[in-house]
Amino acid sequence: MLIDYGWTDNRQRDFDFQSGYAPARVVEQQRGLYRVVAETGEYAAHVSGRLIYDAGPGALPAVGDWVALAPPAGDGAAIIHRVLPRASAFQRTDAAGKRETICANLDIALIFTALNGDFNPRRVERYLAVAREGGAAPVVVLTKADLCEELAARCARMESVAGGAPVLAISALTGAGLEQLAAHLPPRKTAALLGSSGVGKSTLVNVLAGAALMQTRAISGDEKRGRHTTTHRELILLPGGSLLLDSPGLRELSVAHAETGVSATFADVEALAASCRFSDCSHGGEPGCAITASLDSGELDAARWANYQKLQRELAYEERKEDHDAAAAHKQKWMKIAKGYRALKKRRERWDDD
Ligand SMILES: Nc1nc2c(ncn2[C@@H]2O[C@H](COP(=O)(O)OP(=O)(O)O)[C@@H](O)[C@H]2O)c(=O)[nH]1
Ligand SMILES: [Mg+2]
Ligand SMILES: [Zn+2]
């Protein structure tokens, strides 16, 4: 059972069975409540108080995590005592500035974008950066091929930004491309589904699963409305043996910390920039600027260059913000210490006076 969920010989060898805990994988999370799959079955689970107390930033369990579990005694919930080392993870910073893991142990990131409407290579570049940062191998999935009349041109445009990641066109409606997609989803490997709402992620999950597992957006006037969802689950074991992760949190991934991912996604642009005559070239028309030359010749797409600059600005903004936050926290800490010291000194003076 656990092998179906991606448990490997290496993990088996490294797991501390002496601890009395059992290995399990998190398949769903809703706030503090988890569902996990262990060798002996599926359980509702809580995180132990000790783990909550000890957990560093992003260290609490997330969907896809392997954990050390105390199975339930009687009808109670199981308890998660430890999170096993992650092979990869998608994280974000919440509104309060705290790091949070959205999902873990992903092998593949399926990056969805629809072939109709607002077909947008810039958004895909963003997702490519996030996927690479998270340690998952990206596969670009172009959906709703049945609604697209310029399939070959759009595929070629995507390929030009994908940096070697496979690009596949599919239709959940006609079944086109599904076999090619299945070839990228090997058994026991976990693939996260990235992409804006409405591009057809849940529809694809249902088609691949052969069941209405995920709620899909109802078309207005659809008489079938209200009967789609049977079970909600974020990590889904497909009949073909691969695992798909369709978590709501994945919609909120930002490029904020994805410095390495951005570099990998724009390796061509960074190589060009490195070949400018001046090492501090601002690419604003200096002599010997390789970027300007490539933009002029059309070798570098202006929109791609603009997106690279935009993502760099976002990274820089995030860095400055964090420096600012860290400086503020540092100052506050010292002010508190200084205040405590002054209060202590005052009390001492009073004692001295007595
Ligand atoms: N024509 C067409 N429509 C699709 C296809 N896949 C999904 N849709 C429709 O797109 C809408 C959004 O799909 P959904 O799976 O809910 O998107 P999600 O938000 O990414 O999960 C629904 O109305 C689907 O019926 C497709 O391959 N072709
Ligand atoms: Mg959906
Ligand atoms: Zn330059």
Coordinates of C-alpha atoms and ligand atoms in Angstrom, one line a residue:
M1 CA 0.0 0.0 0.0
L2 CA 2.7 2.5 1.0
I3 CA 4.7 1.5 -2.1
D4 CA 1.8 2.6 -4.2
Y5 CA 2.0 6.0 -2.5
G6 CA 5.7 6.4 -3.4
W7 CA 7.4 4.8 -0.4
T8 CA 10.9 3.7 -1.5
D9 CA 13.6 1.3 -0.3
N10 CA 15.7 4.2 0.8
R11 CA 13.0 5.6 2.9
Q12 CA 12.3 2.1 4.3
R13 CA 16.0 1.8 5.2
D14 CA 16.2 5.2 6.8
F15 CA 13.0 4.9 8.8
D16 CA 13.4 4.4 12.5
F17 CA 11.1 1.5 13.1
Q18 CA 12.5 1.2 16.7
S19 CA 10.6 4.4 17.6
G20 CA 7.3 2.5 17.5
Y21 CA 5.8 4.9 15.0
A22 CA 4.6 3.8 11.5
P23 CA 5.5 5.6 8.3
A24 CA 2.5 7.3 6.6
R25 CA 1.9 9.8 3.8
V26 CA -0.3 13.0 4.1
V27 CA -3.0 12.9 1.4
E28 CA -5.1 15.9 2.6
Q29 CA -4.8 18.9 4.9
Q30 CA -7.5 21.2 6.2
R31 CA -6.0 23.6 8.7
G32 CA -4.8 21.5 11.6
L33 CA -6.5 18.3 10.5
Y34 CA -4.8 15.8 8.2
R35 CA -5.7 12.6 6.4
V36 CA -2.8 10.1 6.1
V37 CA -2.3 6.8 4.5
A38 CA -0.3 4.1 6.4
E39 CA 0.3 0.5 5.8
T40 CA -2.6 -0.5 8.0
G41 CA -5.1 2.0 6.5
E42 CA -6.2 5.6 6.2
Y43 CA -6.6 7.8 9.2
A44 CA -7.6 11.3 10.3
A45 CA -4.5 12.7 12.1
H46 CA -3.4 15.6 14.3
V47 CA 0.1 17.0 14.8
S48 CA 1.6 16.2 18.3
G49 CA 1.9 19.2 20.6
R50 CA 5.6 18.6 20.8
L51 CA 6.0 18.8 17.0
I52 CA 3.9 22.0 16.9
Y53 CA 6.1 23.5 19.6
D54 CA 9.4 22.4 18.0
A55 CA 8.7 23.1 14.3
G56 CA 10.9 25.6 12.7
P57 CA 9.7 27.7 9.7
G58 CA 7.8 25.6 7.2
A59 CA 8.5 22.4 9.2
L60 CA 4.9 21.5 9.9
P61 CA 3.5 18.6 7.8
A62 CA 1.9 19.3 4.4
V63 CA 0.2 17.3 1.7
G64 CA 2.8 14.9 0.2
D65 CA 4.9 14.7 3.4
W66 CA 6.0 11.4 4.8
V67 CA 5.5 11.3 8.5
A68 CA 6.1 9.2 11.6
L69 CA 2.7 8.3 12.9
A70 CA 1.2 6.9 16.1
P71 CA -1.8 5.0 14.8
P72 CA -5.0 5.8 16.7
A73 CA -5.9 4.0 19.9
G74 CA -9.5 3.1 19.7
D75 CA -11.6 5.6 17.7
G76 CA -9.3 8.6 18.3
A77 CA -7.3 10.4 15.6
A78 CA -3.8 9.3 14.8
I79 CA -0.9 11.5 15.8
I80 CA 1.9 12.8 13.6
H81 CA 5.1 12.9 15.6
R82 CA 7.7 13.8 12.9
V83 CA 8.0 14.9 9.4
L84 CA 10.6 12.8 7.4
P85 CA 13.2 14.6 5.3
R86 CA 11.7 16.1 2.2
A87 CA 13.0 15.5 -1.3
S88 CA 11.4 18.7 -2.5
A89 CA 8.8 21.2 -1.3
F90 CA 6.7 24.2 -2.4
Q91 CA 6.6 26.9 0.2
R92 CA 5.2 30.3 0.6
T93 CA 5.3 33.2 3.0
D94 CA 1.9 33.9 4.6
A95 CA 0.5 37.4 5.4
A96 CA 2.3 37.5 8.7
G97 CA 5.6 36.8 7.1
K98 CA 5.8 33.2 8.3
R99 CA 7.1 30.5 6.0
E100 CA 4.7 27.7 5.2
T101 CA 5.0 24.5 3.3
I102 CA 2.1 23.9 0.8
C103 CA 3.2 20.5 -0.4
A104 CA 6.2 18.2 -0.3
N105 CA 8.0 15.4 -2.1
L106 CA 7.0 16.3 -5.6
D107 CA 8.7 14.7 -8.5
I108 CA 6.9 16.6 -11.3
A109 CA 5.2 19.9 -11.7
L110 CA 2.4 19.9 -14.3
I111 CA 2.1 23.6 -15.4
F112 CA -1.3 24.2 -16.9
T113 CA -2.3 26.9 -19.3
A114 CA -5.3 26.9 -21.6
L115 CA -4.8 27.2 -25.4
N116 CA -7.9 29.4 -25.8
G117 CA -8.5 32.9 -24.4
D118 CA -5.6 34.5 -22.6
F119 CA -2.9 32.1 -23.7
N120 CA 0.1 33.6 -21.7
P121 CA 3.7 32.4 -22.0
R122 CA 4.7 35.0 -19.3
R123 CA 2.5 33.3 -16.7
V124 CA 4.2 30.0 -17.7
E125 CA 7.6 31.4 -17.2
R126 CA 6.5 32.4 -13.6
Y127 CA 5.3 28.8 -12.9
L128 CA 8.5 27.3 -14.4
A129 CA 10.6 29.4 -12.0
V130 CA 8.4 28.3 -9.1
A131 CA 8.5 24.6 -10.1
R132 CA 12.3 24.6 -10.5
E133 CA 12.8 26.4 -7.2
G134 CA 10.6 23.7 -5.5
G135 CA 12.7 20.9 -7.0
A136 CA 10.1 19.4 -9.3
A137 CA 10.7 18.6 -13.0
P138 CA 8.3 20.9 -15.0
V139 CA 6.0 19.6 -17.8
V140 CA 4.0 22.3 -19.6
V141 CA 0.4 21.1 -20.3
L142 CA -1.6 23.2 -22.8
T143 CA -5.3 22.4 -22.2
K144 CA -8.5 22.8 -24.2
A145 CA -6.8 21.9 -27.5
D146 CA -10.3 21.4 -28.9
L147 CA -10.8 25.2 -28.7
C148 CA -7.6 26.2 -30.5
E149 CA -7.1 26.8 -34.2
E150 CA -3.4 27.6 -34.1
L151 CA -2.2 24.7 -32.1
A152 CA 1.2 24.3 -33.8
A153 CA 2.1 28.0 -33.5
R154 CA 1.1 28.1 -29.8
C155 CA 3.0 24.9 -29.0
A156 CA 6.1 26.3 -30.6
R157 CA 5.8 29.6 -28.7
M158 CA 5.6 27.7 -25.4
E159 CA 8.5 25.5 -26.4
S160 CA 10.6 28.6 -26.9
V161 CA 10.2 29.6 -23.3
A162 CA 10.1 26.1 -21.7
G163 CA 13.9 25.6 -21.5
G164 CA 13.7 22.0 -22.5
A165 CA 10.7 21.1 -20.4
P166 CA 8.3 18.9 -22.3
V167 CA 5.3 20.8 -23.8
L168 CA 2.1 18.8 -24.4
A169 CA -1.3 19.9 -25.9
I170 CA -4.3 18.0 -24.5
S171 CA -8.0 18.0 -24.5
A172 CA -10.0 16.5 -21.7
L173 CA -13.0 16.7 -24.0
T174 CA -11.7 14.7 -26.9
G175 CA -9.0 12.8 -25.1
A176 CA -6.3 14.2 -27.5
G177 CA -2.8 14.1 -26.0
L178 CA -3.8 12.2 -22.9
E179 CA -1.7 9.2 -23.7
Q180 CA 1.4 11.4 -24.2
L181 CA 0.7 13.0 -20.9
A182 CA 0.3 9.6 -19.2
A183 CA 3.8 8.8 -20.4
H184 CA 5.1 11.7 -18.3
L185 CA 3.3 10.4 -15.2
P186 CA 5.1 7.2 -14.1
P187 CA 3.7 5.0 -11.3
R188 CA 4.6 6.0 -7.8
K189 CA 5.8 9.5 -8.8
T190 CA 4.0 12.5 -7.5
A191 CA 3.0 15.4 -9.8
A192 CA 1.7 18.8 -8.5
L193 CA -0.9 20.6 -10.7
L194 CA 0.0 24.3 -11.1
G195 CA -2.0 26.8 -13.0
S196 CA -4.7 29.5 -12.7
S197 CA -8.2 28.7 -11.9
G198 CA -10.4 27.6 -14.9
V199 CA -7.6 26.1 -17.0
G200 CA -9.0 22.6 -16.6
K201 CA -6.9 21.0 -13.8
S202 CA -9.7 19.3 -12.0
T203 CA -11.4 18.2 -15.2
L204 CA -8.2 16.4 -16.2
V205 CA -7.9 14.8 -12.7
N206 CA -11.4 13.4 -13.1
V207 CA -10.7 12.1 -16.6
L208 CA -7.5 10.4 -15.6
A209 CA -9.1 9.0 -12.4
G210 CA -12.1 7.9 -14.4
A211 CA -14.3 9.4 -11.6
A212 CA -15.6 12.7 -10.5
L213 CA -13.1 13.2 -7.6
M214 CA -12.6 16.9 -7.9
Q215 CA -15.1 19.6 -8.1
T216 CA -14.9 21.3 -11.5
R217 CA -16.3 24.7 -12.3
A218 CA -19.9 24.4 -13.3
I219 CA -20.9 25.8 -16.6
S220 CA -23.9 28.2 -16.1
G221 CA -27.1 26.4 -16.9
D222 CA -25.4 23.1 -16.5
E223 CA -28.1 20.7 -15.4
K224 CA -25.5 18.4 -13.8
R225 CA -24.5 21.1 -11.4
G226 CA -24.3 20.0 -7.8
R227 CA -23.5 16.4 -8.4
H228 CA -19.8 16.5 -9.2
T229 CA -17.9 16.1 -6.0
T230 CA -17.8 12.7 -4.4
T231 CA -14.6 12.8 -2.3
H232 CA -12.3 15.7 -1.7
R233 CA -8.7 14.6 -1.7
E234 CA -5.6 16.5 -2.5
L235 CA -3.3 13.7 -3.2
I236 CA -4.9 11.3 -5.7
L237 CA -3.7 7.8 -6.6
L238 CA -4.6 7.3 -10.3
P239 CA -5.5 3.9 -11.8
G240 CA -2.2 4.1 -13.8
G241 CA -0.3 4.3 -10.5
S242 CA 0.9 7.9 -10.5
L243 CA -0.1 10.4 -7.9
L244 CA -1.6 13.8 -8.6
L245 CA -1.6 16.7 -6.1
D246 CA -4.2 19.3 -6.7
S247 CA -4.0 21.6 -3.7
P248 CA -5.8 24.9 -3.3
G249 CA -2.6 26.4 -1.8
L250 CA -0.7 25.9 -5.0
R251 CA -2.6 28.8 -6.5
E252 CA -0.9 31.1 -4.0
L253 CA 2.6 30.3 -4.9
S254 CA 4.7 33.4 -5.6
V255 CA 8.0 33.8 -7.2
A256 CA 9.1 35.7 -4.1
H257 CA 11.9 33.4 -3.1
A258 CA 12.5 31.6 -6.4
E259 CA 15.8 33.2 -7.2
T260 CA 17.4 29.9 -8.4
G261 CA 14.3 29.0 -10.2
V262 CA 14.2 32.3 -12.1
S263 CA 17.8 32.0 -13.0
A264 CA 17.3 28.4 -14.3
T265 CA 14.2 29.5 -16.3
F266 CA 16.0 32.5 -17.9
A267 CA 19.4 30.8 -18.3
D268 CA 19.5 32.1 -21.9
V269 CA 18.9 35.7 -20.9
E270 CA 21.4 35.6 -18.0
A271 CA 24.1 34.1 -20.4
L272 CA 23.4 37.0 -22.8
A273 CA 23.6 39.6 -20.0
A274 CA 26.9 38.1 -18.9
S275 CA 28.4 38.7 -22.3
C276 CA 27.8 42.4 -22.4
R277 CA 31.0 44.4 -22.7
F278 CA 30.7 46.1 -19.3
S279 CA 30.1 43.9 -16.3
D280 CA 27.8 46.5 -14.8
C281 CA 25.9 47.1 -18.0
S282 CA 22.4 48.4 -17.4
H283 CA 21.3 47.1 -20.8
G284 CA 20.0 50.5 -21.6
G285 CA 21.9 51.2 -24.8
E286 CA 25.6 51.1 -23.6
P287 CA 28.1 50.1 -26.3
G288 CA 28.7 46.4 -26.5
C289 CA 25.4 45.4 -24.8
A290 CA 24.5 41.9 -25.8
I291 CA 20.9 42.3 -24.6
T292 CA 20.2 45.4 -26.7
A293 CA 21.8 43.7 -29.7
S294 CA 19.7 40.5 -29.3
L295 CA 16.5 42.6 -28.8
D296 CA 17.3 44.5 -32.0
S297 CA 18.0 41.3 -34.0
G298 CA 14.8 39.7 -32.6
E299 CA 16.8 36.8 -31.2
L300 CA 15.6 37.8 -27.7
D301 CA 11.8 38.3 -27.4
A302 CA 11.1 41.8 -25.9
A303 CA 8.2 40.4 -23.8
R304 CA 10.4 37.7 -22.4
W305 CA 13.1 40.2 -21.5
A306 CA 10.4 42.5 -19.8
N307 CA 9.2 39.5 -17.8
Y308 CA 12.7 38.7 -16.6
Q309 CA 13.2 42.2 -15.4
K310 CA 9.8 42.2 -13.7
L311 CA 10.6 39.0 -11.9
Q312 CA 14.0 40.4 -10.9
R313 CA 12.2 43.5 -9.4
E314 CA 9.9 41.2 -7.5
L315 CA 12.8 39.3 -6.0
A316 CA 14.6 42.5 -5.1
Y317 CA 11.5 43.9 -3.5
E318 CA 11.0 40.8 -1.4
E319 CA 14.7 40.9 -0.3
R320 CA 14.5 44.5 0.7
K321 CA 11.2 43.9 2.6
E322 CA 12.8 41.0 4.5
D323 CA 15.9 43.1 5.3
H324 CA 13.6 45.8 6.5
D325 CA 11.5 43.4 8.6
A326 CA 14.6 41.8 10.1
A327 CA 16.1 45.2 11.0
A328 CA 12.8 46.2 12.6
A329 CA 12.6 43.0 14.6
H330 CA 16.2 43.4 15.7
K331 CA 15.6 47.0 16.8
Q332 CA 12.4 46.0 18.6
K333 CA 14.3 43.2 20.5
W334 CA 17.0 45.6 21.6
M335 CA 14.5 48.3 22.6
K336 CA 12.8 45.7 24.8
I337 CA 16.1 44.7 26.4
A338 CA 17.1 48.3 26.9
K339 CA 13.7 49.1 28.4
G340 CA 14.0 46.1 30.8
Y341 CA 17.5 47.3 31.7
R342 CA 16.3 50.9 32.5
A343 CA 13.5 49.5 34.6
L344 CA 15.9 47.3 36.5
K345 CA 18.3 50.2 37.0
K346 CA 15.5 52.4 38.3
R347 CA 14.5 49.7 40.8
R348 CA 18.1 49.3 41.9
E349 CA 18.4 53.1 42.4
R350 CA 15.2 53.0 44.5
W351 CA 16.6 50.1 46.6
D352 CA 19.9 52.1 46.9
D353 CA 17.9 55.1 48.2
D354 CA 16.1 53.0 50.8
Ligands
LIG1 N1 -13.5 22.7 -24.3 C1 -12.9 22.3 -23.2 N2 -13.3 22.7 -22.0 C2 -12.6 22.2 -20.9 C3 -11.5 21.3 -21.0 N3 -11.0 21.0 -19.8 C4 -11.8 21.7 -18.9 N4 -12.7 22.4 -19.6 C5 -13.7 23.3 -19.0 O1 -13.0 24.4 -18.3 C6 -13.7 24.8 -17.1 C7 -12.8 24.9 -15.9 O2 -12.3 23.6 -15.6 P1 -11.8 23.1 -14.2 O3 -11.3 21.7 -14.3 O4 -12.8 23.4 -13.1 O5 -10.5 24.1 -14.0 P2 -9.6 24.2 -12.8 O6 -10.0 25.5 -12.0 O7 -8.2 24.4 -13.3 O8 -9.7 23.0 -11.9 C8 -14.9 23.8 -17.0 O9 -16.0 24.4 -17.4 C9 -14.5 22.7 -17.9 O10 -15.6 22.0 -18.4 C10 -11.2 20.9 -22.4 O11 -10.2 20.1 -22.6 N5 -11.9 21.4 -23.4
MG2 MG -10.0 22.9 -9.8
ZN3 ZN 23.9 44.9 -21.5

